[in-house]
XYZ file of C-alpha atoms in Angstrom:
573
model
C 20.222 146.878 52.569
C 20.078 148.701 49.647
C 16.984 150.676 48.946
C 13.924 149.125 47.125
C 11.319 151.397 45.896
C 7.467 150.730 47.184
C 5.712 150.034 44.142
C 3.370 147.628 45.649
C 2.685 150.293 48.485
C 1.668 152.810 46.059
C -0.371 150.109 44.272
C -2.278 149.875 47.227
C -2.728 153.168 47.956
C -4.094 154.054 44.657
C -6.216 150.872 43.939
C -7.658 151.344 47.829
C -7.299 154.656 49.639
C -6.787 157.303 47.420
C -9.078 156.210 44.489
C -6.885 156.728 41.082
C -9.413 155.255 39.104
C -11.758 158.723 39.594
C -9.204 160.332 37.805
C -8.908 157.831 35.032
C -12.813 158.272 34.310
C -11.959 161.495 33.167
C -11.410 162.748 29.705
C -8.157 164.771 30.675
C -6.604 161.453 32.103
C -8.376 158.644 30.455
C -4.776 156.940 29.208
C -4.156 156.689 32.954
C -5.099 152.969 32.621
C -4.591 150.525 35.540
C -2.266 148.467 33.029
C -0.503 151.805 32.337
C -0.295 152.921 35.896
C 1.436 149.242 37.220
C 3.850 149.738 34.089
C 5.351 153.402 34.795
C 5.391 152.307 38.631
C 7.460 149.022 38.080
C 9.801 150.691 35.741
C 9.566 153.726 38.243
C 10.906 151.606 40.602
C 13.484 150.156 38.694
C 15.000 153.241 37.961
C 15.504 154.002 41.621
C 16.686 151.058 42.711
C 18.993 150.363 39.954
C 20.716 153.747 38.877
C 19.615 156.078 41.497
C 20.139 154.367 44.840
C 23.561 153.282 44.109
C 24.554 157.424 44.204
C 23.109 158.338 47.558
C 26.464 157.618 49.442
C 28.582 158.807 46.489
C 26.727 162.358 46.321
C 27.403 162.881 50.101
C 30.848 161.940 49.947
C 31.862 163.656 46.671
C 29.872 167.117 46.881
C 29.162 169.096 44.361
C 31.964 171.557 43.768
C 32.500 174.976 42.160
C 35.790 175.039 39.701
C 36.848 178.074 37.640
C 32.714 179.313 37.626
C 31.768 175.899 36.231
C 29.435 173.649 38.525
C 30.883 169.951 38.650
C 28.500 167.078 39.752
C 29.168 164.349 41.967
C 30.245 161.124 39.971
C 27.521 159.334 38.484
C 24.802 162.177 38.661
C 25.208 163.115 34.689
C 24.855 159.615 33.941
C 22.034 159.151 36.080
C 20.021 162.322 35.142
C 20.088 161.109 31.685
C 18.738 158.160 32.116
C 15.913 160.434 34.224
C 15.255 162.536 31.534
C 15.720 159.882 28.537
C 12.969 158.373 30.214
C 10.766 160.882 30.018
C 10.294 161.482 33.529
C 10.731 165.008 33.749
C 7.683 165.766 31.862
C 5.408 162.887 33.000
C 2.937 165.785 34.095
C 3.703 168.225 31.154
C 1.607 169.151 28.272
C 1.894 166.703 25.027
C 2.074 169.654 23.229
C 5.632 170.301 24.437
C 6.622 166.990 24.683
C 5.136 165.897 27.869
C 3.164 162.764 29.000
C 0.202 164.691 30.168
C -0.029 161.909 33.323
C -1.799 162.528 36.224
C 0.491 164.764 39.206
C -0.165 161.789 41.392
C 1.827 159.477 39.242
C 4.665 162.046 39.378
C 4.508 162.585 42.837
C 5.056 158.696 43.331
C 8.065 159.409 41.677
C 9.309 161.740 43.581
C 8.821 159.742 46.207
C 10.516 156.779 45.405
C 13.292 159.211 43.666
C 13.894 160.822 46.696
C 14.190 157.741 49.434
C 16.513 156.798 46.140
C 18.654 159.702 45.998
C 17.169 162.773 47.236
C 20.649 165.122 45.840
C 19.583 163.947 42.583
C 16.341 163.963 42.813
C 15.717 167.627 43.689
C 17.401 168.246 40.090
C 14.228 166.875 37.887
C 12.053 168.420 40.786
C 12.870 172.491 40.216
C 12.441 171.708 36.807
C 8.932 170.208 36.677
C 7.992 172.994 39.008
C 8.956 175.566 36.583
C 7.552 173.289 33.904
C 4.158 174.105 35.628
C 4.609 178.101 36.101
C 6.046 178.286 32.384
C 2.819 176.377 31.434
C 0.527 178.431 33.300
C 1.917 182.282 33.026
C 4.507 182.353 29.900
C 3.810 183.801 26.385
C 3.667 180.994 23.657
C 6.631 182.068 22.659
C 8.687 181.569 25.666
C 6.709 177.961 26.238
C 7.788 177.198 22.561
C 11.352 177.897 23.240
C 11.647 176.489 26.979
C 9.317 173.945 27.165
C 10.225 171.517 24.965
C 13.869 171.562 26.361
C 12.897 171.191 29.784
C 10.777 168.644 29.428
C 13.050 166.518 27.384
C 15.541 167.279 30.418
C 18.295 168.859 28.330
C 17.703 171.958 29.864
C 16.860 172.682 33.958
C 15.008 175.195 35.665
C 15.802 176.283 39.090
C 13.665 178.990 41.289
C 15.017 182.066 42.689
C 13.485 183.671 45.361
C 15.479 184.392 48.292
C 18.260 187.062 48.958
C 20.156 187.960 52.318
C 17.958 190.289 53.405
C 14.924 188.786 52.057
C 14.071 185.229 52.795
C 10.335 183.941 53.903
C 9.350 187.894 53.638
C 10.032 187.783 49.119
C 8.810 191.305 49.509
C 11.833 192.693 50.803
C 14.027 191.709 47.827
C 16.003 194.335 46.115
C 16.873 192.495 43.018
C 15.915 195.369 40.048
C 14.586 194.662 36.539
C 14.926 197.646 33.629
C 12.991 197.558 30.582
C 15.586 197.548 27.912
C 12.440 198.570 25.028
C 13.243 195.573 22.700
C 10.916 193.095 25.376
C 13.613 192.388 27.317
C 14.601 193.068 30.709
C 17.915 193.959 32.441
C 18.139 191.785 35.775
C 20.656 192.351 38.465
C 20.765 191.552 41.493
C 22.354 188.698 44.384
C 19.830 185.487 44.986
C 21.192 182.912 47.302
C 19.905 179.104 48.332
C 19.066 178.278 44.857
C 18.791 174.553 44.360
C 20.917 173.265 41.229
C 21.637 176.818 40.439
C 24.022 175.341 38.041
C 25.594 172.054 36.813
C 27.370 170.458 34.028
C 24.369 167.559 33.623
C 22.429 169.965 31.197
C 23.090 172.604 27.902
C 21.371 175.396 29.792
C 20.005 176.196 32.903
C 16.993 178.613 32.911
C 16.460 180.880 35.733
C 12.895 181.799 37.014
C 13.754 185.128 38.971
C 11.662 187.229 41.275
C 12.582 191.142 40.299
C 11.222 194.445 40.941
C 10.957 197.021 38.083
C 11.397 200.672 38.742
C 7.617 201.060 38.587
C 6.907 198.473 41.112
C 5.777 199.526 44.208
C 7.573 198.098 47.500
C 6.185 194.447 49.229
C 4.982 191.676 47.346
C 2.407 193.594 45.357
C 5.519 195.318 43.208
C 7.369 191.782 42.309
C 7.514 190.501 38.797
C 8.598 187.269 37.112
C 11.441 186.730 34.816
C 12.794 183.781 33.130
C 16.897 184.204 32.751
C 18.730 181.426 31.016
C 22.411 180.751 31.464
C 22.854 180.837 27.889
C 20.321 183.284 25.587
C 18.993 180.737 23.155
C 19.806 181.673 19.683
C 17.370 182.311 16.456
C 17.116 178.046 16.584
C 16.243 177.506 20.219
C 19.909 176.530 21.276
C 21.928 178.148 23.794
C 23.871 180.949 22.318
C 25.881 183.742 23.847
C 26.669 183.489 27.918
C 24.185 185.732 29.887
C 25.808 188.427 32.303
C 25.108 185.655 35.522
C 27.174 183.598 37.272
C 27.849 181.063 40.490
C 29.494 183.264 42.648
C 29.895 180.256 45.488
C 28.329 177.132 46.901
C 26.608 177.067 50.169
C 28.222 174.233 52.244
C 25.421 172.852 53.701
C 24.647 169.855 56.511
C 23.426 167.807 53.831
C 22.271 167.327 50.374
C 26.011 166.824 49.694
C 25.505 166.252 46.072
C 23.067 168.870 45.235
C 24.756 172.499 44.401
C 22.834 174.813 46.278
C 24.656 178.271 44.960
C 24.608 181.986 45.204
C 23.833 183.277 41.787
C 24.957 186.545 40.934
C 22.569 188.647 38.249
C 24.789 191.443 36.783
C 22.350 192.990 34.017
C 21.861 189.689 32.560
C 19.278 189.637 30.023
C 15.357 188.412 30.767
C 11.912 187.644 29.776
C 8.739 188.141 31.519
C 6.531 185.933 32.582
C 3.360 186.853 33.083
C 2.013 190.283 34.216
C 4.105 193.135 35.441
C 3.564 193.030 39.474
C 2.096 190.158 39.131
C 5.506 187.513 40.108
C 4.235 185.802 43.316
C 1.070 184.728 41.807
C 3.175 183.112 39.218
C 5.715 181.916 41.466
C 3.020 180.864 43.651
C 2.154 178.355 40.931
C 5.424 176.463 40.909
C 5.747 176.776 44.361
C 2.413 174.894 45.738
C 3.675 172.195 43.129
C 7.439 172.236 44.975
C 5.652 172.230 48.316
C 3.315 169.080 47.835
C 6.962 167.811 46.366
C 8.959 168.467 49.035
C 6.422 167.078 51.085
C 6.900 163.786 49.620
C 10.283 164.175 49.697
C 10.128 163.520 53.408
C 7.970 160.356 53.027
C 10.830 159.399 50.374
C 13.338 159.654 52.809
C 11.275 158.217 55.954
C 10.939 155.155 53.821
C 14.873 154.820 52.922
C 15.649 155.379 56.746
C 13.289 153.118 57.938
C 14.560 150.093 55.173
C 17.514 151.076 56.564
C 16.785 150.687 60.447
C 14.637 147.514 59.916
C 17.496 145.790 57.720
C 19.667 146.725 60.499
C 17.505 145.071 63.487
C 16.755 141.884 61.400
C 20.492 141.422 61.661
C 22.231 142.876 64.825
C 22.427 140.485 68.057
C 22.556 142.703 71.422
C 20.578 141.889 74.656
C 18.286 139.392 75.624
C 13.920 139.199 75.754
C 11.349 137.295 76.908
C 9.908 137.026 73.651
C 9.230 133.045 73.135
C 10.775 131.953 69.485
C 12.422 135.251 68.489
C 15.109 135.709 66.191
C 17.360 136.760 68.850
C 17.929 139.838 66.903
C 17.422 142.991 68.376
C 14.018 143.337 66.747
C 12.723 141.243 69.206
C 13.283 143.955 72.114
C 9.679 145.929 72.792
C 11.329 149.792 72.356
C 12.885 148.620 68.964
C 9.658 146.938 67.882
C 7.790 150.519 69.265
C 10.085 152.411 66.941
C 9.719 150.659 63.828
C 6.538 150.017 63.989
C 5.808 153.689 64.534
C 8.128 154.474 61.668
C 5.984 152.295 59.528
C 2.525 153.808 60.365
C 3.733 157.395 60.093
C 5.415 156.954 56.538
C 1.950 154.891 55.674
C 0.032 158.054 57.168
C 2.147 160.895 55.347
C 2.412 159.298 52.017
C -1.852 158.662 51.873
C -2.153 162.482 52.507
C -0.103 163.423 50.216
C -0.995 160.916 47.633
C -5.005 162.496 48.415
C -3.627 165.893 48.177
C -1.978 164.657 44.645
C -5.527 163.161 43.517
C -7.284 166.374 44.633
C -5.031 168.145 42.618
C -5.497 165.848 39.559
C -9.663 166.270 39.687
C -9.294 169.961 40.085
C -7.242 170.379 36.985
C -9.019 167.915 34.749
C -12.547 168.998 36.402
C -12.187 172.772 36.845
C -14.514 171.870 40.214
C -14.165 174.244 43.125
C -14.504 171.675 45.358
C -11.300 169.620 44.155
C -9.640 172.756 43.962
C -10.057 173.662 47.852
C -9.209 170.257 48.743
C -6.104 170.515 47.221
C -5.149 173.503 48.786
C -6.156 172.515 52.161
C -4.000 169.466 51.603
C -1.331 170.858 50.805
C 0.130 173.041 53.810
C -0.767 169.696 55.940
C 1.173 167.363 53.456
C 3.876 169.338 53.099
C 4.404 170.005 56.784
C 3.177 166.383 57.845
C 5.742 164.838 55.022
C 8.799 166.712 56.378
C 7.902 166.333 60.021
C 7.668 162.415 59.072
C 10.786 162.523 57.146
C 12.948 164.094 60.210
C 11.305 162.091 62.846
C 11.938 158.503 60.943
C 15.223 159.432 60.015
C 16.429 160.296 63.445
C 14.383 157.134 65.105
C 16.221 154.915 62.525
C 19.369 156.131 64.120
C 18.193 154.981 67.686
C 17.700 151.747 66.003
C 21.164 151.537 65.507
C 21.968 152.842 68.983
C 25.806 153.891 68.477
C 26.672 152.934 64.960
C 23.874 155.444 63.868
C 25.556 158.099 64.791
C 28.925 156.414 62.786
C 29.017 157.608 59.109
C 30.195 154.577 57.961
C 26.661 153.199 58.714
C 24.764 155.517 56.277
C 21.982 156.202 59.085
C 22.848 159.713 59.547
C 22.873 160.772 55.881
C 19.610 160.310 56.084
C 19.559 162.869 59.119
C 21.188 165.167 57.659
C 19.531 165.011 54.309
C 16.392 165.092 55.250
C 16.683 168.150 57.929
C 16.367 170.811 55.178
C 12.801 169.851 53.790
C 10.869 170.840 56.886
C 12.508 174.610 55.797
C 12.458 175.320 52.542
C 9.239 176.133 50.218
C 8.060 177.722 53.519
C 8.784 176.290 56.691
C 6.492 174.067 58.509
C 5.507 177.004 60.748
C 4.670 178.901 57.452
C 2.793 175.968 56.206
C 0.360 176.120 59.615
C -0.207 179.634 59.440
C -1.287 179.128 55.846
C -3.540 176.568 56.806
C -4.924 178.659 59.777
C -5.030 181.451 58.099
C -6.085 181.736 53.990
C -7.145 178.159 54.174
C -10.011 178.681 56.891
C -10.565 182.083 55.252
C -14.183 180.128 54.168
C -15.518 179.691 57.300
C -13.964 176.130 57.722
C -15.937 174.796 54.856
C -13.432 172.887 53.191
C -11.701 171.591 56.606
C -15.681 170.317 57.274
C -16.235 168.747 54.335
C -12.897 166.608 55.149
C -13.862 165.938 58.112
C -17.191 164.565 57.227
C -15.674 162.359 54.917
C -13.771 161.077 57.691
C -16.777 160.319 60.289
C -18.960 158.848 57.526
C -15.942 156.613 56.662
C -15.670 156.004 60.578
C -19.402 155.032 60.597
C -19.704 152.849 57.770
C -16.822 150.864 59.539
C -18.525 150.201 63.021
C -19.805 147.112 62.048
C -16.301 145.732 60.763
C -13.743 147.434 63.475
C -16.309 149.338 66.123
C -13.343 150.372 68.374
C -11.140 151.906 65.810
C -13.672 153.533 64.069
C -14.883 154.891 67.087
C -11.541 156.213 67.987
C -11.319 157.619 64.537
C -14.725 159.527 64.747
C -14.530 160.639 68.359
C -11.053 162.020 67.174
C -12.512 164.054 64.124
C -15.563 165.628 65.895
C -13.164 166.727 68.498
C -11.082 168.218 65.497
C -14.364 169.724 64.243
C -14.610 171.686 67.880
C -11.238 173.145 67.519
C -11.429 174.104 63.973
C -14.881 175.709 64.679
C -13.186 178.163 67.736
C -10.266 178.923 65.567
C -12.265 180.361 62.744
C -14.438 181.923 65.427
C -11.153 184.118 66.762
C -11.171 188.140 64.997
C -6.917 188.001 66.030
C -5.479 186.362 63.910
C -2.125 185.879 66.595
C -4.495 183.700 68.251
C -4.690 181.347 65.355
C -1.234 181.714 64.639
C 0.214 180.738 68.334
C -1.685 176.992 67.847
C -1.017 176.617 64.401
C 1.522 174.065 64.260
C -0.162 171.990 66.901
C -3.153 172.507 65.096
C -2.014 170.793 61.743
C -0.075 168.241 63.366
C -3.774 167.659 65.112
C -5.030 167.596 61.436
C -2.587 165.497 60.031
C -2.640 162.799 62.926
C -6.857 162.211 62.259
C -5.883 162.234 58.441
C -3.532 159.399 59.511
C -5.796 157.526 61.499
C -9.170 157.723 58.811
C -6.394 156.286 56.269
C -5.202 153.324 58.190
C -8.661 152.930 59.014
C -9.470 152.589 55.490
C -6.676 150.377 54.607
C -7.597 148.428 57.674
C -11.002 147.695 55.991
C -9.610 146.702 52.833
C -8.885 143.246 54.791
C -12.201 143.107 56.803
C -10.284 143.940 59.492
C -7.736 141.158 59.996
C -4.459 141.200 58.640
C -1.018 142.887 58.570
C -2.526 146.440 58.031
C -5.090 145.820 60.442
C -2.652 145.280 63.121
C -0.714 148.649 61.543
C -4.037 150.270 62.452
C -4.640 149.448 65.043
C -1.190 150.426 66.573
C -1.265 153.883 64.701
C -4.923 154.420 66.111
C -4.310 153.474 69.519
C -0.667 154.335 70.230
C -0.153 157.538 68.127
C -3.166 159.108 66.798
C -3.797 160.222 70.246
C -1.412 163.278 70.095
C -4.446 164.971 68.360
C -6.050 165.514 72.047
C -2.684 167.280 73.130
C -2.137 169.328 70.093
C -5.653 170.572 70.282
C -5.286 171.563 74.064
C -2.515 173.462 72.994
C -4.302 175.065 69.676
C -6.900 176.600 71.279
C -4.851 178.514 74.199
C -4.385 181.291 72.001
C -1.712 183.974 72.302
C -1.842 185.375 75.734
C -0.147 182.776 77.186
C 3.072 183.173 74.644
C 3.239 187.120 75.127
C 2.853 187.097 78.851
C 6.364 185.185 78.548
C 8.427 188.746 78.314
C 11.762 189.188 76.459
C 13.027 189.109 79.637
C 11.787 185.908 80.973
C 12.707 183.931 77.791
C 16.335 185.707 78.264
C 16.485 185.032 82.278
C 18.574 182.178 83.471
């Protein structure tokens, strides 16, 4: 079975679960009518199914390569990227003043989900460009905006983000790349960056690098870092790519997956760059791009999960092996209880993770449309959950997909293993999932837990409203939310952040589990408690959601037990 974009699923989410209509009712997004949304989803699905999905295996078997200093893209990628660009998909949410469509981030997020399921390696290129567009819109000078935004939005140029160095991974403040002012408004950038996704390609006329570097008077650590635009070719007076800048791809990384996406080691040798934002405020500027990318990466996990599920379901519906006691069964392995369990868990988790990501996207849209603090804090709170849970689900579903295939799943020709290899990186980049969890229990609880409590109150109120129709499921969700509230109160009361950090990952997982139950319950209520979504909700709430209890027990243990295990204890055999 080839990939099919879940267009109808997004329409259901928008109509019944995350309420995209509230976004369309704002002045900013008033053009996002139901007809427009339906048309965009249909066209995006067609692009994914017909143009991108056929290239997924092609990119895996024919990786991008570096030849004589030029990165050569996988066969068919350039034509597909041009179809993406010509369709206006890169600039869907970008400012119309510079050629964007100005549509809600929710629609862009849905599109990124479908594109990731179709071909993650290719989708990474427009995703990074979208993030750069967002950063420039918020922080760049008018001159930089006029030069770069139209080209990035049109897809004539692409964008990257350059943070990581060999000695400075998550600790970005340890970077050594230098920036020296040249006295004419430009700067000389010198240093090496690693893990630069789509650091170069032959698909575009110019590659535009956002680079973190330290000015001569920049203090040590993250507060002394500035952000610079450093293009592969310096634009001439007409805004066209001019002379080559003094930067190059030193090598391409040999990766576990996403082979069609070139991941570069970039060398900047006195390259010309321009300041983006204020001096020494580079991290704040880059975080605009990173926050955009974190939601984008979370939805990548969901997209890959959906593709892996579709692949496994198709196999299970065709493969005959063994006998079951199921009366009237198909005779295929989908009749086996354990295979049915895996497929149900895959489908239920995909819905939960997708709903969380789309709720985050709607909060971002409402924040940008209204400026209301409530939506800003909601979006900020949901972002680490969407990123971590979405990519965890991607990993888990891809692994289960291999198990559904049995031994054939371990054979590359079946294609199941590629999903595992490709999705593995998503839980690592844009801040590992552990970092996301630490952010959740630290920064996102700095308000005393108010953002968390508001969300939990909504879950409890919705459960109360569902009692008459689905009493048992509603009670389970209400109890889960109340237990999560108590655990949140415990975390907020901990003065030592290490006690929060020790339980950060299980706390985030528990929160995601309860949110998933909430969204499944809402889906069941759309059917008034009778239908396929109700049966899936019952599976999730009764079988998967209870994981929250053990995760919260873990989260409330603090750090003492971790450090009671000494280095010697951990090394003992």
